[in-house]
Each structure stands twice: as C-alpha cells, then as structure tokens.
Tab-separated table of C-alpha atoms in Angstrom:
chain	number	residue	atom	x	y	z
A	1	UNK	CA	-13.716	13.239	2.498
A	2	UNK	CA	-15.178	12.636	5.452
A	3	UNK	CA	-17.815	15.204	6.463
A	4	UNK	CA	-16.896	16.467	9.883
A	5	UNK	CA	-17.749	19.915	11.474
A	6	UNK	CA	-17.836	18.311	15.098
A	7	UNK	CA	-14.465	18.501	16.136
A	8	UNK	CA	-13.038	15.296	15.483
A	9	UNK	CA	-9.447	14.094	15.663
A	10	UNK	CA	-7.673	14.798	12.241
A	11	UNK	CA	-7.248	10.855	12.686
A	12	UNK	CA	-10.974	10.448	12.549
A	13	UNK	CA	-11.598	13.004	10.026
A	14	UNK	CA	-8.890	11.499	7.701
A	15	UNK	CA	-10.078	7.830	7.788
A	16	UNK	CA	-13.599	9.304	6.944
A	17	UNK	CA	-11.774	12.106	4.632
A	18	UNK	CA	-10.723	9.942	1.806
A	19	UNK	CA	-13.746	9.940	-0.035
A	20	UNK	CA	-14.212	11.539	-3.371
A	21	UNK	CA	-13.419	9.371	-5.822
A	22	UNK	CA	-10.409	9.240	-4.795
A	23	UNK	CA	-9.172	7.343	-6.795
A	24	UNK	CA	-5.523	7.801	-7.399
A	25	UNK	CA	-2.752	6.224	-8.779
A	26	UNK	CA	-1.416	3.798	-10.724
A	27	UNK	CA	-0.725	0.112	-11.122
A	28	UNK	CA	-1.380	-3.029	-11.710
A	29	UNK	CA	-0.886	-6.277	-10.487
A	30	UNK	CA	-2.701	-8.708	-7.733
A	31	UNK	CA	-2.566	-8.159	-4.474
A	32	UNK	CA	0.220	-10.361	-3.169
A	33	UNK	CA	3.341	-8.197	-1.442
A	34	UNK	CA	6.321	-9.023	-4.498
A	35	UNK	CA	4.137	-8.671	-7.681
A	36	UNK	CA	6.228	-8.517	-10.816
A	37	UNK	CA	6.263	-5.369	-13.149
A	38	UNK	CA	7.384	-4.600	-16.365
A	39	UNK	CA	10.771	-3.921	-17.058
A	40	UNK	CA	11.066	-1.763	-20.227
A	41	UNK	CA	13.044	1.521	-19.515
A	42	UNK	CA	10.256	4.423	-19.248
A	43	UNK	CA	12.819	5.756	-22.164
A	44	UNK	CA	12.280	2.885	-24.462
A	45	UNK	CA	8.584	3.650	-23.778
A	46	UNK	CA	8.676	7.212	-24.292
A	47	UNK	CA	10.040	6.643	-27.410
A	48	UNK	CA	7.447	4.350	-28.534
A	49	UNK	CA	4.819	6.787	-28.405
A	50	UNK	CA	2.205	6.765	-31.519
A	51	UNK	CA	0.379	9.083	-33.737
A	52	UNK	CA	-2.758	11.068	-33.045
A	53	UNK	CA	-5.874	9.260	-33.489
A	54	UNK	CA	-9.747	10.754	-32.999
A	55	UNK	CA	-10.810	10.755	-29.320
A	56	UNK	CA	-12.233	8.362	-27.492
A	57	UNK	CA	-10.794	4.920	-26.333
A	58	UNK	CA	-12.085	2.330	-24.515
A	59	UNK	CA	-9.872	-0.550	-22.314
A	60	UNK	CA	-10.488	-3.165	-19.510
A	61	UNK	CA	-7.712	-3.120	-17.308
A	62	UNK	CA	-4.366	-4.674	-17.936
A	63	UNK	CA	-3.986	-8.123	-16.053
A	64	UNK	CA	-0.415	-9.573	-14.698
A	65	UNK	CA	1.423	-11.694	-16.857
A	66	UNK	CA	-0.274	-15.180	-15.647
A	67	UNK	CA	-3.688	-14.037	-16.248
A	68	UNK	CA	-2.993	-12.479	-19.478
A	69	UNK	CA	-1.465	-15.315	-20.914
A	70	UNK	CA	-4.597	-17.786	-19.527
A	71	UNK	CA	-6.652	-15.137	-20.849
A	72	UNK	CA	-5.052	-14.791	-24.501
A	73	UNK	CA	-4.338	-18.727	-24.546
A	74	UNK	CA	-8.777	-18.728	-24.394
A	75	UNK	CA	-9.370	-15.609	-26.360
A	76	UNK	CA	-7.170	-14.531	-29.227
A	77	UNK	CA	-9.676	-12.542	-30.822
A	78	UNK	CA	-10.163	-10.637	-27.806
A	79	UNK	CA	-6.577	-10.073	-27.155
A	80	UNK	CA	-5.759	-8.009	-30.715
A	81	UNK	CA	-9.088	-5.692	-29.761
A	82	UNK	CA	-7.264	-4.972	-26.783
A	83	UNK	CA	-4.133	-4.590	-28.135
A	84	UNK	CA	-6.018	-1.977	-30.825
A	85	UNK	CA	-7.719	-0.342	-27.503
A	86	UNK	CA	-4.359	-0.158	-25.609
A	87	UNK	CA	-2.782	1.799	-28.874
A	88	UNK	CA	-5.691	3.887	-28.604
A	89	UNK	CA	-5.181	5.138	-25.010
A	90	UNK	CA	-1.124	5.892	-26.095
A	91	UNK	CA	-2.384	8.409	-28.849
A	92	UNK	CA	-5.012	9.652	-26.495
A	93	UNK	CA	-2.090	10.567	-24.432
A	94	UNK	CA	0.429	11.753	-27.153
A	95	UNK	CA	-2.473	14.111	-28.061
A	96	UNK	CA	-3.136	14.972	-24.105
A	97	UNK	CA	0.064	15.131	-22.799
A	98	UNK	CA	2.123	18.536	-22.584
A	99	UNK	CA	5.550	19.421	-23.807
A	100	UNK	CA	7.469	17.833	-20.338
A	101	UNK	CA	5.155	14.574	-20.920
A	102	UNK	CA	2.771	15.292	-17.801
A	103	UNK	CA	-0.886	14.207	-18.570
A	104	UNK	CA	-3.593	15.258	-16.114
A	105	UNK	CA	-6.287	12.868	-15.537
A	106	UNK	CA	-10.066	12.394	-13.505
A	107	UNK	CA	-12.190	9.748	-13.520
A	108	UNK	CA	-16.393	10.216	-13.615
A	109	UNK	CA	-19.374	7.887	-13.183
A	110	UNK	CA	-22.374	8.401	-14.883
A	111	UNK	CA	-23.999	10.451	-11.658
A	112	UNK	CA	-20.666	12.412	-11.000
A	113	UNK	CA	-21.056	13.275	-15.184
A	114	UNK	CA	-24.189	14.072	-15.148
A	115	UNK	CA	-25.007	18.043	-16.896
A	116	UNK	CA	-25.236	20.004	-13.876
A	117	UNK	CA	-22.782	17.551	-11.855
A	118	UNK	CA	-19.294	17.391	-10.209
A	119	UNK	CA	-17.772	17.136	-14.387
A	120	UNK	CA	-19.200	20.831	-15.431
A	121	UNK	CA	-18.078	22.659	-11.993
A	122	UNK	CA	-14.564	21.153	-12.185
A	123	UNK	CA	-14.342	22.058	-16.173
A	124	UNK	CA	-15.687	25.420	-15.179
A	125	UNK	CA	-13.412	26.129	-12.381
A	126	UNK	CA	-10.478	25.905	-15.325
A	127	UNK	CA	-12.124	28.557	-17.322
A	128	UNK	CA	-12.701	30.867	-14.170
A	129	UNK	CA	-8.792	30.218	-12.733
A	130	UNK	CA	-5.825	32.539	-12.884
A	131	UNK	CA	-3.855	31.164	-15.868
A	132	UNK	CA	-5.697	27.734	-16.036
A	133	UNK	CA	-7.790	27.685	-19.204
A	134	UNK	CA	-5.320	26.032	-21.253
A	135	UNK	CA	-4.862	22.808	-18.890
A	136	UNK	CA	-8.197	21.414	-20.038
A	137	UNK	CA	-6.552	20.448	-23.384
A	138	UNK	CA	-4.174	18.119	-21.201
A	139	UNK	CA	-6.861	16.460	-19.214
A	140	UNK	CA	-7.950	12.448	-19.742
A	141	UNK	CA	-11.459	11.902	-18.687
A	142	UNK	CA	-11.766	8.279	-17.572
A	143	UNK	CA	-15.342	6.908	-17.637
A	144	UNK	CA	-16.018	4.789	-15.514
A	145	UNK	CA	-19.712	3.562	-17.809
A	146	UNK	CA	-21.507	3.680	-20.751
A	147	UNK	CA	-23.110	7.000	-19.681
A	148	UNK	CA	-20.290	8.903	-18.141
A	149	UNK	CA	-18.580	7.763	-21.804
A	150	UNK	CA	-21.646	9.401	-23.578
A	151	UNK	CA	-21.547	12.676	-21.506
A	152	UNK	CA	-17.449	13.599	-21.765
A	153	UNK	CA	-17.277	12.775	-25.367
A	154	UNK	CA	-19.957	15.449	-25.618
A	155	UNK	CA	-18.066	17.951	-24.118
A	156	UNK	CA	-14.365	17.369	-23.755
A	157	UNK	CA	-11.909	15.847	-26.376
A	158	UNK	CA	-9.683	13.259	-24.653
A	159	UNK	CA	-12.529	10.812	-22.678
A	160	UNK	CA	-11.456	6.973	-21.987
A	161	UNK	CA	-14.091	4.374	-21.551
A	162	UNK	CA	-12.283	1.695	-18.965
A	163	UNK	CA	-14.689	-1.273	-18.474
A	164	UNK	CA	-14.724	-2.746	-15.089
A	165	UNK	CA	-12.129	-5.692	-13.307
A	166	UNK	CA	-15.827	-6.987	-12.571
A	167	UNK	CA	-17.799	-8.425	-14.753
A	168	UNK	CA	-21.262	-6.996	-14.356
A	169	UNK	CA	-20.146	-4.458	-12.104
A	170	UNK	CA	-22.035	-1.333	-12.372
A	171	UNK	CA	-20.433	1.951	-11.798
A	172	UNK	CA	-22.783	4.561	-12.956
A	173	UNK	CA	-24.379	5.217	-9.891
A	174	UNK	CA	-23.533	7.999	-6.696
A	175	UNK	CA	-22.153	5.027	-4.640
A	176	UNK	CA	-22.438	5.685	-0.722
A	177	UNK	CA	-18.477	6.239	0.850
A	178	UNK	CA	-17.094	2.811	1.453
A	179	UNK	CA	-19.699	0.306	0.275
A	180	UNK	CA	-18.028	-2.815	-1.358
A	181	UNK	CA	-18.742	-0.913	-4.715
A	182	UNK	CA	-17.434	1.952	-3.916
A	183	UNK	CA	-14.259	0.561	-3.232
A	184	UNK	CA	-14.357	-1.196	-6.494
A	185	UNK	CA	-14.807	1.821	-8.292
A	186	UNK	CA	-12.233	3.526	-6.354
A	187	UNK	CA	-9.569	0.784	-6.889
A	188	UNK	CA	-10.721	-0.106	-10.534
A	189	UNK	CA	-8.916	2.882	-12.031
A	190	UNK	CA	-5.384	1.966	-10.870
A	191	UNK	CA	-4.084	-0.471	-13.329
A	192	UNK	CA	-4.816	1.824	-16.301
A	193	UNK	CA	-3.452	4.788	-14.029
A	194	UNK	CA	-0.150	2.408	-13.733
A	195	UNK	CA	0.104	2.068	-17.950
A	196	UNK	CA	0.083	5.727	-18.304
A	197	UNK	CA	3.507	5.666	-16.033
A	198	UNK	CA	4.809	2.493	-18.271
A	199	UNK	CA	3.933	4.607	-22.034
A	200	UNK	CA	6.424	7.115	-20.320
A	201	UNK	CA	4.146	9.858	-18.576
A	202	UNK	CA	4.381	11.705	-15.561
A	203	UNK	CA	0.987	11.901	-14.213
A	204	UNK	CA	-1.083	14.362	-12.007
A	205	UNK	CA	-4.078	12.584	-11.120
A	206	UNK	CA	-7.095	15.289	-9.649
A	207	UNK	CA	-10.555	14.090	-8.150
A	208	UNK	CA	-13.069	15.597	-10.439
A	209	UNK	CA	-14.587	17.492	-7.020
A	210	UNK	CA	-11.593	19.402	-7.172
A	211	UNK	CA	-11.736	23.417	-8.205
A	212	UNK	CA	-8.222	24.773	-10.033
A	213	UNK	CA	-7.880	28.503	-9.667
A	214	UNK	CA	-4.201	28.607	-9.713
A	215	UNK	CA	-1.159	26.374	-11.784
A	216	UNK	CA	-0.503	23.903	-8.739
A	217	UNK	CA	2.630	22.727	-10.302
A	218	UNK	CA	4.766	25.559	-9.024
A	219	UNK	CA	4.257	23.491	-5.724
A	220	UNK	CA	5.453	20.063	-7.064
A	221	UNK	CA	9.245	19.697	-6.863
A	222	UNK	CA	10.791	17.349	-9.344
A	223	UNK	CA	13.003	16.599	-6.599
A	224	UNK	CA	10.557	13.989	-5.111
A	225	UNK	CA	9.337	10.823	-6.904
A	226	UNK	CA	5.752	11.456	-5.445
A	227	UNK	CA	4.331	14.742	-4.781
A	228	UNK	CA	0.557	15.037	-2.961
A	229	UNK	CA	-2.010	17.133	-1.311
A	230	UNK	CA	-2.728	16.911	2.318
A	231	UNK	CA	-5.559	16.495	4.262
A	232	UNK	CA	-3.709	17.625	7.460
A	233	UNK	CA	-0.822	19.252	6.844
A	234	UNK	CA	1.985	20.307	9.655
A	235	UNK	CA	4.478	22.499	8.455
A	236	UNK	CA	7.215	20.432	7.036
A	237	UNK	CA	6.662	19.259	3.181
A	238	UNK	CA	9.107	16.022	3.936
A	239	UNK	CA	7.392	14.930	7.011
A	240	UNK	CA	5.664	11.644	6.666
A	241	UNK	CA	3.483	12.245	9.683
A	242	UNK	CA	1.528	14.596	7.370
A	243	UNK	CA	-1.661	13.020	6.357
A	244	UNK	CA	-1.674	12.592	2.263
A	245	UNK	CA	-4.769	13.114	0.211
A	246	UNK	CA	-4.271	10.957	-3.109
A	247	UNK	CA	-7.255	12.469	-4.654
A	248	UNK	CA	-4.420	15.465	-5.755
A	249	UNK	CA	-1.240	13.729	-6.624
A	250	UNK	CA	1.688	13.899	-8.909
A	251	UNK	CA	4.175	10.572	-10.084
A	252	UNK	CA	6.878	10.742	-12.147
A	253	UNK	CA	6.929	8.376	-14.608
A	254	UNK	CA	10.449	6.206	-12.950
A	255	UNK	CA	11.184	2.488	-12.784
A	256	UNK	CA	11.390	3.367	-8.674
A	257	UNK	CA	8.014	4.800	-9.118
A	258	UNK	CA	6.362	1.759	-10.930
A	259	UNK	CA	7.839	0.015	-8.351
A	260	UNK	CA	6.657	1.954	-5.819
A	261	UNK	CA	3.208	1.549	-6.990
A	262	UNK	CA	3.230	-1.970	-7.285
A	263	UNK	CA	4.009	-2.296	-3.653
A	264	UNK	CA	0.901	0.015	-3.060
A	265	UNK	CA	-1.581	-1.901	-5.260
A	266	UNK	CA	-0.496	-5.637	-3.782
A	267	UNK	CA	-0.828	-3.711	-0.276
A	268	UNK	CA	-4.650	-3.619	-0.832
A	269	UNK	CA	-4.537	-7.466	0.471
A	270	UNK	CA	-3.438	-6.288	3.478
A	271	UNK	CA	-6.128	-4.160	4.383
A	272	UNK	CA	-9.393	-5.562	2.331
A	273	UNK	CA	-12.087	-3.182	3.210
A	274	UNK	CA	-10.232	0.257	2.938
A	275	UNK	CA	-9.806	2.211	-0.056
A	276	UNK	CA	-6.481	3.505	-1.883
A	277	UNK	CA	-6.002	6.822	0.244
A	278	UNK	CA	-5.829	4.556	3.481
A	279	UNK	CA	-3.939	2.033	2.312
A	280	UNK	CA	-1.100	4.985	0.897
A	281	UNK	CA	-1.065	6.771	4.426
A	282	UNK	CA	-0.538	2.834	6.344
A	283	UNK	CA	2.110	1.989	3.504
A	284	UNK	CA	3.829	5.524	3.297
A	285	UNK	CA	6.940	4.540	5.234
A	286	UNK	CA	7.365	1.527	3.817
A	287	UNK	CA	7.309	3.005	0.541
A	288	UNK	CA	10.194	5.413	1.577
A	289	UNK	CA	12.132	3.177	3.031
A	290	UNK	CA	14.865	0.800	0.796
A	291	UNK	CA	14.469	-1.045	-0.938
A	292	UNK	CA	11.865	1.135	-2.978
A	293	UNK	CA	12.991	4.336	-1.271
A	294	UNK	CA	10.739	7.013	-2.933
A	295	UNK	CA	10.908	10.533	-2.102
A	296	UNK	CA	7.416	11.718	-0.696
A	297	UNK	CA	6.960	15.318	-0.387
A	298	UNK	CA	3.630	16.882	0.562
A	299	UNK	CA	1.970	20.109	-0.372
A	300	UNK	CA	0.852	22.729	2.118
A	301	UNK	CA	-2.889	22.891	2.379
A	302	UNK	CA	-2.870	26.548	2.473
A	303	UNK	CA	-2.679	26.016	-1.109
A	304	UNK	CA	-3.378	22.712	-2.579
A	305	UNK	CA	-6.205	22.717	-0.149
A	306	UNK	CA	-9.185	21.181	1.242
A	307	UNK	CA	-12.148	21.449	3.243
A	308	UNK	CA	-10.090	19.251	5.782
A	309	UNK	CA	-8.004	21.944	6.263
A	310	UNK	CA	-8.898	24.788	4.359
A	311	UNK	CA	-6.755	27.841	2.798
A	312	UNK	CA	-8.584	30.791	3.842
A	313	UNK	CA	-6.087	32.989	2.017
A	314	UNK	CA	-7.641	33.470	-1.748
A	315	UNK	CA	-3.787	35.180	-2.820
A	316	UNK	CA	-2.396	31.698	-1.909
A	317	UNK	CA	-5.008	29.193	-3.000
A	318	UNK	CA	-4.051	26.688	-6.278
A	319	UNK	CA	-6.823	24.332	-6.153
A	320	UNK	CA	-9.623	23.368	-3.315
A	321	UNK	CA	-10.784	19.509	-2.542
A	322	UNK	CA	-13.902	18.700	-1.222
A	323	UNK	CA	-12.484	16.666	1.095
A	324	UNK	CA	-13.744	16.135	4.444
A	325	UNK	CA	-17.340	15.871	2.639
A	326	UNK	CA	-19.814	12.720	1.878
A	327	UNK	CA	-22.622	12.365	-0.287
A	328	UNK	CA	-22.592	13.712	-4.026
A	329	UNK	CA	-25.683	16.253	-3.116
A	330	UNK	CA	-23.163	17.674	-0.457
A	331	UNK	CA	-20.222	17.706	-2.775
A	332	UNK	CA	-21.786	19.432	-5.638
A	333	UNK	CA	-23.412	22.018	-3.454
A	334	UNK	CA	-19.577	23.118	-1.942
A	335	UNK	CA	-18.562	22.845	-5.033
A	336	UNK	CA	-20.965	25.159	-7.005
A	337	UNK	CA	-20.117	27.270	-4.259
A	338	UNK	CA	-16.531	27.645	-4.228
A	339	UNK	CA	-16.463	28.321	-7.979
A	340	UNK	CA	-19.050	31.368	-7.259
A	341	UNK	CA	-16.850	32.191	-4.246
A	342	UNK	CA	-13.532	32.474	-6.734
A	343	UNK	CA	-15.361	34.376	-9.742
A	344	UNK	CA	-16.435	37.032	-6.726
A	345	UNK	CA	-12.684	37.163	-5.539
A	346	UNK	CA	-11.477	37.800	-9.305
A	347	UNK	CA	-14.261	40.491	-10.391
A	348	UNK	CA	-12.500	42.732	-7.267
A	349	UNK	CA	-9.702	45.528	-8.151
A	350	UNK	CA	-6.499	43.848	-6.820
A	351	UNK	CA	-5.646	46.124	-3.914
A	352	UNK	CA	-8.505	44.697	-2.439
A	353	UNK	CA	-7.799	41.424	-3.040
A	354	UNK	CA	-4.279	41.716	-2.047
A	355	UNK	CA	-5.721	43.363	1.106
A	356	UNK	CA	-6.981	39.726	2.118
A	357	UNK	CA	-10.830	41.611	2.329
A	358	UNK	CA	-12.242	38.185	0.379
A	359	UNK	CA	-13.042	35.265	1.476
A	360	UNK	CA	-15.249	31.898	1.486
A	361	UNK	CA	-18.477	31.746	2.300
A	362	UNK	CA	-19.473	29.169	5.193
A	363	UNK	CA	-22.808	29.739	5.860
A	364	UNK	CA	-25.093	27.697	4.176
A	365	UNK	CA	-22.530	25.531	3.116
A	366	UNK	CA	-22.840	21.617	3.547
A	367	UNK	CA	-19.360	20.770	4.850
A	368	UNK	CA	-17.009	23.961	4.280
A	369	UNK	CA	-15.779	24.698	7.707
C-alpha cells in the first residue's frame, strides 16, 4: 500500500503497495525451505470440529514439532492452557464459519481498533453493501493486544486474542510500513492463519482497511487452490505476471494448500526484511510449479479493487483496498471516504446508477488516484 500519485512503475508502487496489514495467510513452521506439516486429512479434521462456546479466545502461536516438544518437556502446565485455548479458537470457528466451512477473518491492533478507526469503517461498510450485512456473523477478529482484545469484544462476537511469537513485543501501536515491528506484526498472524486451514476451513482472509459493498465470492473459482486480489492486474485471471495483493485472499482448506503455505512461510528466510505480500509475488512460481503445483488465479481489480488500480465502475465494484496508501491517518481518511462515496451511489434511483453518472471522489483525498 504504497502511497504513490507520481507516476511510478507498478513495480515500484507494488513493493511500496503491500502495506496494510497485510497480513495474509496461513502457516506455520520456521523458516528453513522443507519444514514439516501436519499430516491429518483436512476430513479427519473437519470432522473433529467442537461445540459452541462464548466468544472470545486467546492463543500464542503454534510452534513446529521440535519446539513444542522442548517447550511442553519445560512447561506442562502451560501446554494443557494451550491446548484449552486451541479448543477455544475451533468453536470460535464452528460458531463463525458458514454452511460450505469458509470463515472470514481480519486482524486489528489497538490503533487500527480504536472507536473511530480502520475496525468501525470496515464493520460499517458491511452494513452499507449490496447483500453484505449478514457476512459480519462469519468474521474472526484477531487482536493483535490487550486493547484491540478489549475494543472487538465490545462490539463484534467472534474476537481472538493471539499473543505475540515475541516475547515483549508490542503490537498496539500504528507501526510505520516496514519497520522491524511492522514486519513482526505482519508475519505474526500466519501460524494461527495456517490452523484454521488444518481444523478444516477454507479461509478468506481481508485487511481490515478494506470496504465490502458487494459478495466478492462470485469472483473466487473453486477451481483454483488460491484465489487473490491484485494490485496490478492485466487481463488474464491465470497469469502469474499479475501482481497479487494478499491483503484480499481466499485458500481452500487442501493438504496441497498447507503445503503450499509452508513453502511460503519457510520462504521468509530467504528474503529477511520484506513482508508476506513480497515474499508471495517472489515465490508465486515456485508455488505453481510441481512439486506443490497450486492453482493461482487472480481477481480483476475492476472489482476486487484497490487504490493501486482502482475500479471506477460503482455497478462492478465488490470490495475496495486501500492499497497503494501509507500511514493510518491516510488510510482512515480514504477509507471514511469511500464508505460515504458508496452510501451516495446507493441513495440514487438505479437508472442513474446503471447510467455509470456516480463515481469516487478524488479531490481531497489522501491517496485515491
């Protein structure tokens, strides 16, 4: 989410254009390029799948095999909490998940939680959407603090409390786009993003600056393993030169999947100092390529969009990223904006929207362009 009105290269605008909490996706493991993953069937999982509990969990994420046996053979106590907080997050999920076993989740910080903040616009963009209302029910909020923990459970039924890999590490804060803590926070979510694959759900992951106005599952395909937005898109859904946006994307919950993002998680070693989003777009190929062999299929950004490359066409648009965009202040300002933009397109007889006579607003905006 780079901010970029000057006319850089997409290349330029992409590397910078991951920000947002980006945060996507799912595993587990150290960073070493063959990590080992569970083998239980994503059936026997499914079918494992426990009773509703009240809301709230709380989890650290889960470490590979070595560790966790070092760590139990020190701490037995410790290990049955987390074995009661891991059966916690699987009812949090029975309750969230809907009838084909998809569960939607975001992740918030304290600052990004906030009333007022990046949380309330992307809640309220659900209520103002076409048709969307009834997602919120299937959303997991994952707090990244104490505080963010606090605010959801105050306002949103399924909220997950996942402590930090680092002990001590504070999250709460609007961290600047690519400081060393930022990048914690951004790859700190993926282990407990991997479990929700292992319990046997398909998940759609969303950054919380993200507006719905539109079901954007009409443009995943069950046909590919991995389904995700675009930053830059080119025309052809298959095409791996497109450049992905993981801040907006879907994973079925297969052994070729958990596979998949095993290979992505170990790949971090590779590139230290980048963040999940770059790391995906470097490792794309090698992901679809045997002996993992995923299907990646990308999403036109006319409209699973972005401010990137933005869907100026309201009658098209699903959702809209603030991508392209640094700095919370700047975020939240688009943001507040789009949602006012949408409720303006939907107050409007529909001749005249269908006539195309509505659009965004881009003056006075901080990075919409």
């Amino acid at each position: 989410m780079a901010a970029s009105k000057n006319g850089q290269s997409p290349a330029v605008i992409f590397l910078l254009g991951a920000a947002s909490a980006t945060a996507l996706l799912v595993f587990f493991f150290t960073a070493t390029a063959g990590p080992s993953w569970p083998t239980t069937s994503t059936t026997d999982i499914g079918a494992s799948r426990r009773q509703d509990v009240a809301a709230g969990s709380t989890s650290r994420p889960a470490a590979n095999g070595a560790t966790e046996r070092r760590r139990r053979a020190r701490a037995p106590k410790a290990s049955a909490a987390n074995a009661t907080e891991d059966d916690a997050f699987a009812r949090m999920l029975r309750r969230a998940a809907m009838e084909d076993g998809t569960v939607i989740m975001t992740s918030v910080n304290e600052a990004w939680a906030a009333p007022g903040s990046l949380l309330d616009s992307f809640l309220e963009s659900f209520r103002v959407g076409l048709n969307t209302s009834h997602f919120v029910k299937h959303i997991v909020v994952v707090a990244m603090d104490e505080g963010a923990f606090r605010r959801c459970r105050s306002l949103h039924p399924h909220c997950h409390l996942l402590l930090p890999d680092v002990g001590g590490l504070d999250l709460s804060g609007a961290k600047s786009y690519m400081t060393k803590d930022y990048l914690d926070l951004v790859w700190s979510k993926l282990r407990l993003q991997h479990r929700v694959l292992l319990l046997g759900y398909n998940l759609l992951f969303t950054d919380v600056d993200v507006a719905w106005f539109r079901d954007p599952r009409v443009h995943i395909t069950t046909a590919a393993d991995i389904t995700t937005s675009s930053d830059f898109y080119f025309g052809d859904p298959d095409d791996l030169g497109n450049y992905p946006n993981t801040g907006f994307i879907y994973f079925k919950a297969t052994a070729r999947n958990a596979r998949a993002m095993a290979y992505w998680h170990a790949a971090r070693a590779r590139f230290p100092k980048d963040h999940d989003q770059f790391v995906f777009n470097e490792i794309k190929r090698e992901l679809a390529a045997p002996p993992i062999g995923v299907r990646i299929r990308f999403v036109d950004s006319a409209a699973v969009s972005g401010f990137c490359q933005l869907g100026r066409d309201l009658n098209r648009i699903a959702t809209v990223h603030m991508t392209c965009c640094i700095g919370l202040e700047n975020k939240l300002h688009d943001l507040k904006r789009i949602v006012e933009d949408w409720k303006r397109y939907v107050s409007r007889p529909v001749w005249e929207r269908q006539a195309g006579k509505i659009g965004w607003r881009f003056d006075g905006g901080k990075c919409i362009h």
